[in-house]
PDB file of C-alpha atoms in Angstrom:
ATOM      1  CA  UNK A 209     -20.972  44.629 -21.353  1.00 49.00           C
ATOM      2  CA  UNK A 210     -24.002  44.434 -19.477  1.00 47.00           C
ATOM      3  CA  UNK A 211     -22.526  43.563 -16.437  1.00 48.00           C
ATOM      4  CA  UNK A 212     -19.281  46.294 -16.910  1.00 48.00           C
ATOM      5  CA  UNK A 213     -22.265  49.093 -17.032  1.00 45.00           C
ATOM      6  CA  UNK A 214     -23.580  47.555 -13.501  1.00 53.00           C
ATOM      7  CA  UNK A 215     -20.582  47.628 -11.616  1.00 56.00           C
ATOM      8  CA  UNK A 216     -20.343  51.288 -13.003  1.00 56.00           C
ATOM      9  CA  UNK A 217     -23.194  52.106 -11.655  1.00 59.00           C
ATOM     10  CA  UNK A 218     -22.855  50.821  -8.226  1.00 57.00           C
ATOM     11  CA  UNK A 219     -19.396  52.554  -8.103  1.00 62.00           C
ATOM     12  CA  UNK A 220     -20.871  55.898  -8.999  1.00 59.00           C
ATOM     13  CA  UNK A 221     -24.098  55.104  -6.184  1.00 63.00           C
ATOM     14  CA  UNK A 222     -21.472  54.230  -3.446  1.00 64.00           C
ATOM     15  CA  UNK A 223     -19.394  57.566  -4.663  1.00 61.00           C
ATOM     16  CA  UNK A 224     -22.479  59.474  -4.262  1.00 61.00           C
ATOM     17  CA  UNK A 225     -23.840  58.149  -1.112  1.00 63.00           C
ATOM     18  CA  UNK A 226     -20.109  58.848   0.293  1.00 64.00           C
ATOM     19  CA  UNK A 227     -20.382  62.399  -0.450  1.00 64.00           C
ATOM     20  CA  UNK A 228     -24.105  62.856   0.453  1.00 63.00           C
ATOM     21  CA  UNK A 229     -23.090  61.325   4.113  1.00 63.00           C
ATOM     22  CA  UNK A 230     -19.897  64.018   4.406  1.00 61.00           C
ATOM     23  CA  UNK A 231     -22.417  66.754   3.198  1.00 54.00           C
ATOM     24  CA  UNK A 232     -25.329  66.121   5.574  1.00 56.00           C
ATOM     25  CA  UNK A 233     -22.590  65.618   8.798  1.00 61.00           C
ATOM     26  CA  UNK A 234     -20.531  68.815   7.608  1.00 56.00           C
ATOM     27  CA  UNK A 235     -23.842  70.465   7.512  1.00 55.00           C
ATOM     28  CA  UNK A 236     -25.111  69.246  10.945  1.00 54.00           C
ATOM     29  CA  UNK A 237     -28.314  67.583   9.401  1.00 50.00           C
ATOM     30  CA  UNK A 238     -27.562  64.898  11.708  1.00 53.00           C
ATOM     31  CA  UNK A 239     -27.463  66.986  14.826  1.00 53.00           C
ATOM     32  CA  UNK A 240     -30.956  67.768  13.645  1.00 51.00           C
ATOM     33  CA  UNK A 241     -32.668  64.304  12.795  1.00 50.00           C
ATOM     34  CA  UNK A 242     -31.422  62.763  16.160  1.00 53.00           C
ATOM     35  CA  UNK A 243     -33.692  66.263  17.715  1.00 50.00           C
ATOM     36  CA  UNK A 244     -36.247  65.319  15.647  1.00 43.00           C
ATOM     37  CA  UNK A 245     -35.905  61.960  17.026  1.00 44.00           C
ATOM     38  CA  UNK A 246     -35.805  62.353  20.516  1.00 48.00           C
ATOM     39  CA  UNK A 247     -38.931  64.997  19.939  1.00 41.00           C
ATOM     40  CA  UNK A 248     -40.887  62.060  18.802  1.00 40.00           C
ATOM     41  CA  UNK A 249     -39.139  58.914  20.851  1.00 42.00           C
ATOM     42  CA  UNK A 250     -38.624  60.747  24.015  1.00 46.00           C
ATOM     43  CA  UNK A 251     -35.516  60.354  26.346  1.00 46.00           C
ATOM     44  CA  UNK A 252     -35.134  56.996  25.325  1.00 49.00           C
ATOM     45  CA  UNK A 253     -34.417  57.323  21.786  1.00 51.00           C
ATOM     46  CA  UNK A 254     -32.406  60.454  22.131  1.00 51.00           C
ATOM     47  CA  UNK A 255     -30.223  58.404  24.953  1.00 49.00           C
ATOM     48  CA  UNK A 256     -30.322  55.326  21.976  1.00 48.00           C
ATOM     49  CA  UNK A 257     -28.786  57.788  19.292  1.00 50.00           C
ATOM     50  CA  UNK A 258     -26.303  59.436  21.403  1.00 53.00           C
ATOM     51  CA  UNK A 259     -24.935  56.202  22.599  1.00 51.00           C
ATOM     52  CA  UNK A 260     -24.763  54.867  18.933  1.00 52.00           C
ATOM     53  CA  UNK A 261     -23.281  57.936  17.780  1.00 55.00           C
ATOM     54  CA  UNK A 262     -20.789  58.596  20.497  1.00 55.00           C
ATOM     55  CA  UNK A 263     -19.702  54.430  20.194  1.00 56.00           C
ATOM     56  CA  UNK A 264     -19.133  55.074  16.414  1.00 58.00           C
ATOM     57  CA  UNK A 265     -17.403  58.179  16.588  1.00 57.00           C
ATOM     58  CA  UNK A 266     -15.227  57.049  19.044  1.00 60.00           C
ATOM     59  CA  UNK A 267     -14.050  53.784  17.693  1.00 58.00           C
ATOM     60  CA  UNK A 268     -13.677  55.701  13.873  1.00 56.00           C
ATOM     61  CA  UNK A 269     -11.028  58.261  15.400  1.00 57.00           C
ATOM     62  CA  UNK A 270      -9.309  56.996  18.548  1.00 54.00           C
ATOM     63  CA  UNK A 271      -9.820  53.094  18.167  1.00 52.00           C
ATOM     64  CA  UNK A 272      -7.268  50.406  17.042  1.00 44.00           C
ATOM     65  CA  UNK A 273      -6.999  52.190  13.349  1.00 45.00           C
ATOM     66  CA  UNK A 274      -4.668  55.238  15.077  1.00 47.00           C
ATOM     67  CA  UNK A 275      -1.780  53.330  14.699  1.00 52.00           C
ATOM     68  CA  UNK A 276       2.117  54.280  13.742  1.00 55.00           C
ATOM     69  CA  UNK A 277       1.652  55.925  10.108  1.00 57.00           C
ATOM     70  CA  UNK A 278       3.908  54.945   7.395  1.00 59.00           C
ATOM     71  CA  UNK A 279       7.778  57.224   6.567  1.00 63.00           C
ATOM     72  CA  UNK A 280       5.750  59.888   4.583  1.00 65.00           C
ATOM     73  CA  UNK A 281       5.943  60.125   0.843  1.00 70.00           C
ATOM     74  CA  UNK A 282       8.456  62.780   0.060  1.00 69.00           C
ATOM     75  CA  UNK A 283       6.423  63.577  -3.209  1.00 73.00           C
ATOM     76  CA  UNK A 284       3.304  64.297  -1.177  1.00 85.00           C
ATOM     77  CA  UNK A 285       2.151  67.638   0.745  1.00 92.00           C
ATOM     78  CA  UNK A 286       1.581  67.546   4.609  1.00 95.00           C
ATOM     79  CA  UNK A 287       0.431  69.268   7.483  1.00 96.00           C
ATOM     80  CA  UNK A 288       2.268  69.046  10.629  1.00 97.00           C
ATOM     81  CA  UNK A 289       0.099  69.630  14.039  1.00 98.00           C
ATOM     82  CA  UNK A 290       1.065  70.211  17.116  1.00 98.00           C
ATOM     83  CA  UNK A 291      -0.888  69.872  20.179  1.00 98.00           C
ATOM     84  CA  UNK A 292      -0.342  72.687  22.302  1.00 97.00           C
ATOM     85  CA  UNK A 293      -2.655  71.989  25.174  1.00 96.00           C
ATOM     86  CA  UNK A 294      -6.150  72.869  26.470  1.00 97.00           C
ATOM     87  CA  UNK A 295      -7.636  75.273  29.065  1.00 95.00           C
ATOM     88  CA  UNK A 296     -11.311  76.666  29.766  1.00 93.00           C
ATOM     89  CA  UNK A 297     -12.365  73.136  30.531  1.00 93.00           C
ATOM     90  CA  UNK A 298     -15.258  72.655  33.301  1.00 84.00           C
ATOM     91  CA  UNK A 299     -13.981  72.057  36.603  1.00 66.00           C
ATOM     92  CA  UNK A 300     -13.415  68.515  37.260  1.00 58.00           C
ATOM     93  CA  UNK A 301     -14.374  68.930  40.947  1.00 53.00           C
ATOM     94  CA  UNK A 302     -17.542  69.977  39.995  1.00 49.00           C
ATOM     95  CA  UNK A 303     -18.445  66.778  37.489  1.00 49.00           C
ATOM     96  CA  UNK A 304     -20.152  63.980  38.494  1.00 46.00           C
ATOM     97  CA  UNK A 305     -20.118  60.738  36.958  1.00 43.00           C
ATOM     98  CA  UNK A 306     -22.647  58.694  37.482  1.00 45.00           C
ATOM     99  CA  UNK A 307     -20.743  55.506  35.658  1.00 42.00           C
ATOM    100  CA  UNK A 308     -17.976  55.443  38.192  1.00 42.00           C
ATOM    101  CA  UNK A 309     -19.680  54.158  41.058  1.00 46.00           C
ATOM    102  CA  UNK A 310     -17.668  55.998  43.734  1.00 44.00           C
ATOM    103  CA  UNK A 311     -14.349  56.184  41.765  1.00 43.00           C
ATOM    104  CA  UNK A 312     -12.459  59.018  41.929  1.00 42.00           C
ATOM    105  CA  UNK A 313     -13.111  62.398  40.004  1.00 52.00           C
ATOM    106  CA  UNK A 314      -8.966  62.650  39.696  1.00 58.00           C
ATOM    107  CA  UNK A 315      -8.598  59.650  37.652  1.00 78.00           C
ATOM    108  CA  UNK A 316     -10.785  60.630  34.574  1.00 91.00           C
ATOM    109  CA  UNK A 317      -8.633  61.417  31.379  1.00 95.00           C
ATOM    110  CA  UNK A 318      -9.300  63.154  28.507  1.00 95.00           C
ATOM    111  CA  UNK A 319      -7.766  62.358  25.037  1.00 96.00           C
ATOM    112  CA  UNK A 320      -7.668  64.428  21.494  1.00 97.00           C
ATOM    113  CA  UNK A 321      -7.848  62.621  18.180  1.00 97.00           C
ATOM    114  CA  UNK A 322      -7.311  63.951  14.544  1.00 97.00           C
ATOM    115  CA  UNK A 323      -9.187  62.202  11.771  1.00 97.00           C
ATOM    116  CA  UNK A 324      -8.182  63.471   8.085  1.00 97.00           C
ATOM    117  CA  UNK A 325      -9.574  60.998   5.090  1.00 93.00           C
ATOM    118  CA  UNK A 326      -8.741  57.413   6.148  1.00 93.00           C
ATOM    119  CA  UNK A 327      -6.058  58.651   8.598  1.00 96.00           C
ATOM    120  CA  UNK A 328      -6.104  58.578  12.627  1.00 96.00           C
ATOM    121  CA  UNK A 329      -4.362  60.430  15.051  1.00 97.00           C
ATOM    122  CA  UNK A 330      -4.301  60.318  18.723  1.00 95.00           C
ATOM    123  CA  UNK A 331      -2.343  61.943  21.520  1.00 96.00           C
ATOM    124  CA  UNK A 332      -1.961  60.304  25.078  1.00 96.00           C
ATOM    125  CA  UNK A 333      -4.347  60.780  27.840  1.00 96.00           C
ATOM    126  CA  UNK A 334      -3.778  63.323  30.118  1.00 96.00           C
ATOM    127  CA  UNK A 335      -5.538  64.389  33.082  1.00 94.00           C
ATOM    128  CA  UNK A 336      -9.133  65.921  32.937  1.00 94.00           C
ATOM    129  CA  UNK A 337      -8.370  69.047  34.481  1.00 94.00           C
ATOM    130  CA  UNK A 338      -9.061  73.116  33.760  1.00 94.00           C
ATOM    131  CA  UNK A 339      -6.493  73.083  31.401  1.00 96.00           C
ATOM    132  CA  UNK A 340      -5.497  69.796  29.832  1.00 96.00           C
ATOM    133  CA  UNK A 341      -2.107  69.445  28.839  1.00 96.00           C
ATOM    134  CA  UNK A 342      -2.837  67.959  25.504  1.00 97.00           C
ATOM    135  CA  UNK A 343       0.608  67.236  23.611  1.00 96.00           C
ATOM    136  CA  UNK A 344       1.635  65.699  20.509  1.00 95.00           C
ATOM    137  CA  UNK A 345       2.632  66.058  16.595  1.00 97.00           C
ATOM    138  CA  UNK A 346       1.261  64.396  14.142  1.00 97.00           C
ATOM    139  CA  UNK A 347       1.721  64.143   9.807  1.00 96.00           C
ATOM    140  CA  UNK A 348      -1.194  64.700   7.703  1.00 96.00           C
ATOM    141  CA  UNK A 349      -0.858  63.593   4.161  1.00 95.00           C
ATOM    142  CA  UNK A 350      -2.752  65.955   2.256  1.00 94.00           C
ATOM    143  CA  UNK A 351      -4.342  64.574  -1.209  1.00 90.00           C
ATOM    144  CA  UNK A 352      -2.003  64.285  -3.896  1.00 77.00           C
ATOM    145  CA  UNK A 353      -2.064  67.165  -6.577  1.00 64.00           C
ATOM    146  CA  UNK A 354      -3.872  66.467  -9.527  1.00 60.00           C
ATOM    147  CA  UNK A 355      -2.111  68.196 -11.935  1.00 53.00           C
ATOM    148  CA  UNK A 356       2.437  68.686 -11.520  1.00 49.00           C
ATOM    149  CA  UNK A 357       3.180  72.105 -10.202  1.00 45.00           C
ATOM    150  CA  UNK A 358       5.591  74.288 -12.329  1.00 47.00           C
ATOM    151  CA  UNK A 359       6.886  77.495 -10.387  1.00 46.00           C
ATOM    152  CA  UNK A 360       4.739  80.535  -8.965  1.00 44.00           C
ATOM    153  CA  UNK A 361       2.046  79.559  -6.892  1.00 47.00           C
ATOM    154  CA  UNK A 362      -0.033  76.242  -8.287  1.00 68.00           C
ATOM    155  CA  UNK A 363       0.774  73.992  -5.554  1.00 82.00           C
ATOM    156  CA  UNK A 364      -1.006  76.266  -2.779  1.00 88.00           C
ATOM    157  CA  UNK A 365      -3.876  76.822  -5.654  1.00 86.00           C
ATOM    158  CA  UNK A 366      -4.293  73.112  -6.355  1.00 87.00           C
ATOM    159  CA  UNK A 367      -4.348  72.287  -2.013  1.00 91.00           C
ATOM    160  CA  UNK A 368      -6.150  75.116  -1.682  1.00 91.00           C
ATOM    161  CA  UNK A 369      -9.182  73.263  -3.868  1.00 89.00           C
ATOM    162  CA  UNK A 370      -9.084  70.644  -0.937  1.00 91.00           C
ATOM    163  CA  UNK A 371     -12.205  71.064   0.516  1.00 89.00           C
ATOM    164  CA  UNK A 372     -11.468  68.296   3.528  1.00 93.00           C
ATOM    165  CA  UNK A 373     -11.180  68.799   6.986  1.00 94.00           C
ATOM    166  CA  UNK A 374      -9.451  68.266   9.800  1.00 97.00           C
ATOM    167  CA  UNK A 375     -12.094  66.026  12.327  1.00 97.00           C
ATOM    168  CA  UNK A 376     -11.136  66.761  15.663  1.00 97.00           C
ATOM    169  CA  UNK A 377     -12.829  65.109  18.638  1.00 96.00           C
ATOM    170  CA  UNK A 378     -12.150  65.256  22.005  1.00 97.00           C
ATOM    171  CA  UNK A 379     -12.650  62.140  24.828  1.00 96.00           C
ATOM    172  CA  UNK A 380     -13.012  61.673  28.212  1.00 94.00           C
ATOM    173  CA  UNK A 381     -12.093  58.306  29.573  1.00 92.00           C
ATOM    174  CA  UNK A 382     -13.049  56.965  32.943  1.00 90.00           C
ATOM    175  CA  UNK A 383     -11.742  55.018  35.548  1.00 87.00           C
ATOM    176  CA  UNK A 384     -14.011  52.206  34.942  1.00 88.00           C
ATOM    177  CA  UNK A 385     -12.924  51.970  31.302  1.00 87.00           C
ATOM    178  CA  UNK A 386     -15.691  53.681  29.697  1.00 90.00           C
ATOM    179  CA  UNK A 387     -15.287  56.605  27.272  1.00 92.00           C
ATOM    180  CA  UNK A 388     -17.604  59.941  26.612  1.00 91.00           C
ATOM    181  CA  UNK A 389     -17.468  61.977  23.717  1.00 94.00           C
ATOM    182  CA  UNK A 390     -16.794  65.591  24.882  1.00 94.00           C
ATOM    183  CA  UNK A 391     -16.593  67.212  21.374  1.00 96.00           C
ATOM    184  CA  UNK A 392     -16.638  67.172  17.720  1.00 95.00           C
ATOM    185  CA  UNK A 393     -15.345  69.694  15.634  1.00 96.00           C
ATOM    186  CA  UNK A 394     -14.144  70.216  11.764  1.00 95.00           C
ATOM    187  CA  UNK A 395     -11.486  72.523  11.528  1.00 97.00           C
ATOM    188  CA  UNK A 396     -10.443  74.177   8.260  1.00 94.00           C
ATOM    189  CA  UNK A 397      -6.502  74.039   8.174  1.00 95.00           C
ATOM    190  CA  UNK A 398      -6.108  76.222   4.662  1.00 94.00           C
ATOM    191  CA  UNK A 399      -5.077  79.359   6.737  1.00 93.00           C
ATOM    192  CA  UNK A 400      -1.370  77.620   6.220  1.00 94.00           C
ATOM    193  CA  UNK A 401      -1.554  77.944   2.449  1.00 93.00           C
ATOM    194  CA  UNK A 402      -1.246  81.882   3.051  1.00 93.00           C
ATOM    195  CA  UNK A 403       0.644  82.076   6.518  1.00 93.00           C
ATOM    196  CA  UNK A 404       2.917  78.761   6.188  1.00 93.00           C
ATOM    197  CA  UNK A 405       1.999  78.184   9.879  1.00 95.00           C
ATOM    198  CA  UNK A 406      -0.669  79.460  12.370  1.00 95.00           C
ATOM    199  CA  UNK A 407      -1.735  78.626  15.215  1.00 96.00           C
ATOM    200  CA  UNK A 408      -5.248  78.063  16.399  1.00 97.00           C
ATOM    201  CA  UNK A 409      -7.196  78.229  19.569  1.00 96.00           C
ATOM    202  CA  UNK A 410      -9.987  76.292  18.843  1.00 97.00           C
ATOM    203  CA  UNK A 411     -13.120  76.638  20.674  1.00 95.00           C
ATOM    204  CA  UNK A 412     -14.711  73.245  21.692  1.00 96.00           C
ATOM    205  CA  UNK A 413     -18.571  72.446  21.276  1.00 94.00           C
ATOM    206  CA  UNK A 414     -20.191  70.068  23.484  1.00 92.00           C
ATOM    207  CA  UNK A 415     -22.057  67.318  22.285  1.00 91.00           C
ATOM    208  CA  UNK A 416     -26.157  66.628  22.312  1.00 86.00           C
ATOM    209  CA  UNK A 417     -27.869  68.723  24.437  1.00 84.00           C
ATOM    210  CA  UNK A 418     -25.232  70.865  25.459  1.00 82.00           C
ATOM    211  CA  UNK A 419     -24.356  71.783  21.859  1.00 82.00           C
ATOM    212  CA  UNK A 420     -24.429  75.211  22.761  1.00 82.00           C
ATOM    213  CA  UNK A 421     -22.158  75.144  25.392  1.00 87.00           C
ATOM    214  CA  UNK A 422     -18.637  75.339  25.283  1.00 89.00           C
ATOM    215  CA  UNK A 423     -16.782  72.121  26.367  1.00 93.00           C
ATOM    216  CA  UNK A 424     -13.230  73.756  26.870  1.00 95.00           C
ATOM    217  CA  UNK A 425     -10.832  75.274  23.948  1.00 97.00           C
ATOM    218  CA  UNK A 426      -7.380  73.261  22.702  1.00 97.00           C
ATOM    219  CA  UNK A 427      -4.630  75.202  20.749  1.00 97.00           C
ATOM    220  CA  UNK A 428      -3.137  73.698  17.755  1.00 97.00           C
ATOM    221  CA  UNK A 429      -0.207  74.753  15.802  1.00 98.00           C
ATOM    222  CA  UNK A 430      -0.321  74.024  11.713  1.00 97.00           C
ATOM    223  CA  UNK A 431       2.509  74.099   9.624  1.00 97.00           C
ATOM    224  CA  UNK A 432       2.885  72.956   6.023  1.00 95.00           C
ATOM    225  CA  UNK A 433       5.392  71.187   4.526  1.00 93.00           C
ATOM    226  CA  UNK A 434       7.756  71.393   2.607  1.00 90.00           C
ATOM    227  CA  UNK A 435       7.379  74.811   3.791  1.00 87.00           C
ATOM    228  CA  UNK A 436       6.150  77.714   1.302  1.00 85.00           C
ATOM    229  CA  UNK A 437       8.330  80.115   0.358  1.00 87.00           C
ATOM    230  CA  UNK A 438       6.046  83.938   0.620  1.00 88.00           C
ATOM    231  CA  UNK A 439       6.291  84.192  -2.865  1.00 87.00           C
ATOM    232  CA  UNK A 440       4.596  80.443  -3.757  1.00 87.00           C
ATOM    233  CA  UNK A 441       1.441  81.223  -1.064  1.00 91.00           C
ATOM    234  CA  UNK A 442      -1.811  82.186  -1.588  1.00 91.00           C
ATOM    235  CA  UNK A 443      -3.116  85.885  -1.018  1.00 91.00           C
ATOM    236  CA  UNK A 444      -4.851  86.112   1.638  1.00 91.00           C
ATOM    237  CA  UNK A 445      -8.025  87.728  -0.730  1.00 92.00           C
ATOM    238  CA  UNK A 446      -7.702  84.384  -3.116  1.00 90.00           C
ATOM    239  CA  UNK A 447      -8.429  82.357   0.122  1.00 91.00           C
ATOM    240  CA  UNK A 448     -11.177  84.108   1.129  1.00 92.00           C
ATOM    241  CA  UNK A 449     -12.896  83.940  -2.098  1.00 92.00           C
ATOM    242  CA  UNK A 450     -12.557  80.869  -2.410  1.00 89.00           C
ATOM    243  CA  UNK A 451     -13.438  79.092   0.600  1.00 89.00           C
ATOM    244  CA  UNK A 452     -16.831  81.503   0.166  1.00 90.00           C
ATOM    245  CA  UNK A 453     -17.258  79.955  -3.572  1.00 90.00           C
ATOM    246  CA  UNK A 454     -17.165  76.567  -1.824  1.00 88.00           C
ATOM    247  CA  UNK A 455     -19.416  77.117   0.907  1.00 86.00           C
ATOM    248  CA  UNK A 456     -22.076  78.766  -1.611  1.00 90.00           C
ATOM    249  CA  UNK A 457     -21.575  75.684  -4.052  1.00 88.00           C
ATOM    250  CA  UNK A 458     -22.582  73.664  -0.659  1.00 84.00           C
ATOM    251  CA  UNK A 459     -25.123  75.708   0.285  1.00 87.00           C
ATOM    252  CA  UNK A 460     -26.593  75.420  -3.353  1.00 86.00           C
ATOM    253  CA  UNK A 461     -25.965  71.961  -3.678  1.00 86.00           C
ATOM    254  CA  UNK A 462     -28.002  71.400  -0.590  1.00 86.00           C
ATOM    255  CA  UNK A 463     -31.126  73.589  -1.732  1.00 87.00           C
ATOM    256  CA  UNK A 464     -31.073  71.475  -5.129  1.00 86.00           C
TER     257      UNK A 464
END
């Protein structure tokens, strides 16, 4: 019995931890500690922590996991997205890379990868150039619904609860095989649960130090499905509330 009450508790720790990490890297406390760090370490720990952090963020979205996905579950939800390419991106004439030793500015590619739960997406490499010509389409499987829908508008209510998000990064890969995170971005993808579809132009962050600066912008389109008939979506007032009830249970979660 003893033991049973244990291996509850660890469960419930590990559960916790798990949603204490997602918090803290939704809320950018990370972003802050590795500051704090390179305030106190200097160059070399920032330049310790962004390598780190750019190897693992790389290798959890566009490593070997982004593989074929399964036929998807008819029972389940999904969101279909489309890459619909990039533009606004620095000028690749104007880069320099000191890792290439000489190689050719021309030859640098840049990837996008979707990370949603345990899933991986990734489209092919394209040329780094103004405007990237990101393509592809991939199938989320959204969570399944917790309780069966019957008529009106509980399925859309019930995804609408979801409070994951889409993890979209974007990489640059060199000619000497050696890969740069450009940018890091959650994207919220509940607009479909009113619309159906949208589309998105997305505006890319840059990563450490240039934070503040925009890397480039991709365009995205969403679509959910099966589709929604208008009658079975959200209002568009029901989705506002609601994402502002989550964000001040965060916020409140995080003072406590």
């Amino acid at each position: 019995m003893a033991g049973a009450t244990t291996g509850s508790q660890v469960e419930l720790q590990k559960a916790l931890k798990q949603q204490i990490h997602k918090h803290l890297d939704e809320r950018g406390v990370f972003s802050d500690l590795k500051q704090i760090v390179s305030t106190v370490l200097g160059g070399g720990g920032d330049a310790a922590l962004d390598a780190a952090g750019q190897s693992a963020m790389i290798s959890q979205i566009v490593g070997s996991s982004a593989r074929t996905p399964p036929p998807p579950d008819p029972s389940r939800s999904h969101l279909h997205v489309t890459l619909l390419g990039g533009r606004a991106f620095p000028d690749v004439d104007s880069i320099t890379f000191d890792s290439m030793e000489g190689a050719a500015p021309k030859e640098a590619k840049v990837m996008a990868g979707l990370a949603f739960g345990s899933q991986r997406f990734r489209s092919a490499p394209v040329q780094l150039c103004a405007e990237p010509k990101f393509a592809g389409a991939f199938l989320v499987e959204l969570p399944r619904l917790e309780r069966p829908t019957e008529g009106g508008s509980s399925r859309a209510l019930d995804l609408l609860a979801v409070e994951e998000m889409l993890h979209l990064v974007v990489v640059e890969q060199h000619a000497d095989g050696s890969q740069h995170l450009a940018s890091s971005l959650l994207v919220d993808w509940r607009k479909v649960l009113h619309s159906g579809s949208c589309i998105l132009s997305l505006q890319l962050p840059g990563i450490g130090e240039d934070a503040k600066l925009p890397a480039g912008a991709i365009e995205m389109r969403l679509e959910l499905r099966p589709f929604l008939p208008p009658a079975e979506r959200v209002s568009e007032a029901d989705l506002v509330l609601e994402i502002k009830r989550q964000r001040a249970r965060q916020t409140d979660q995080e003072r406590r």
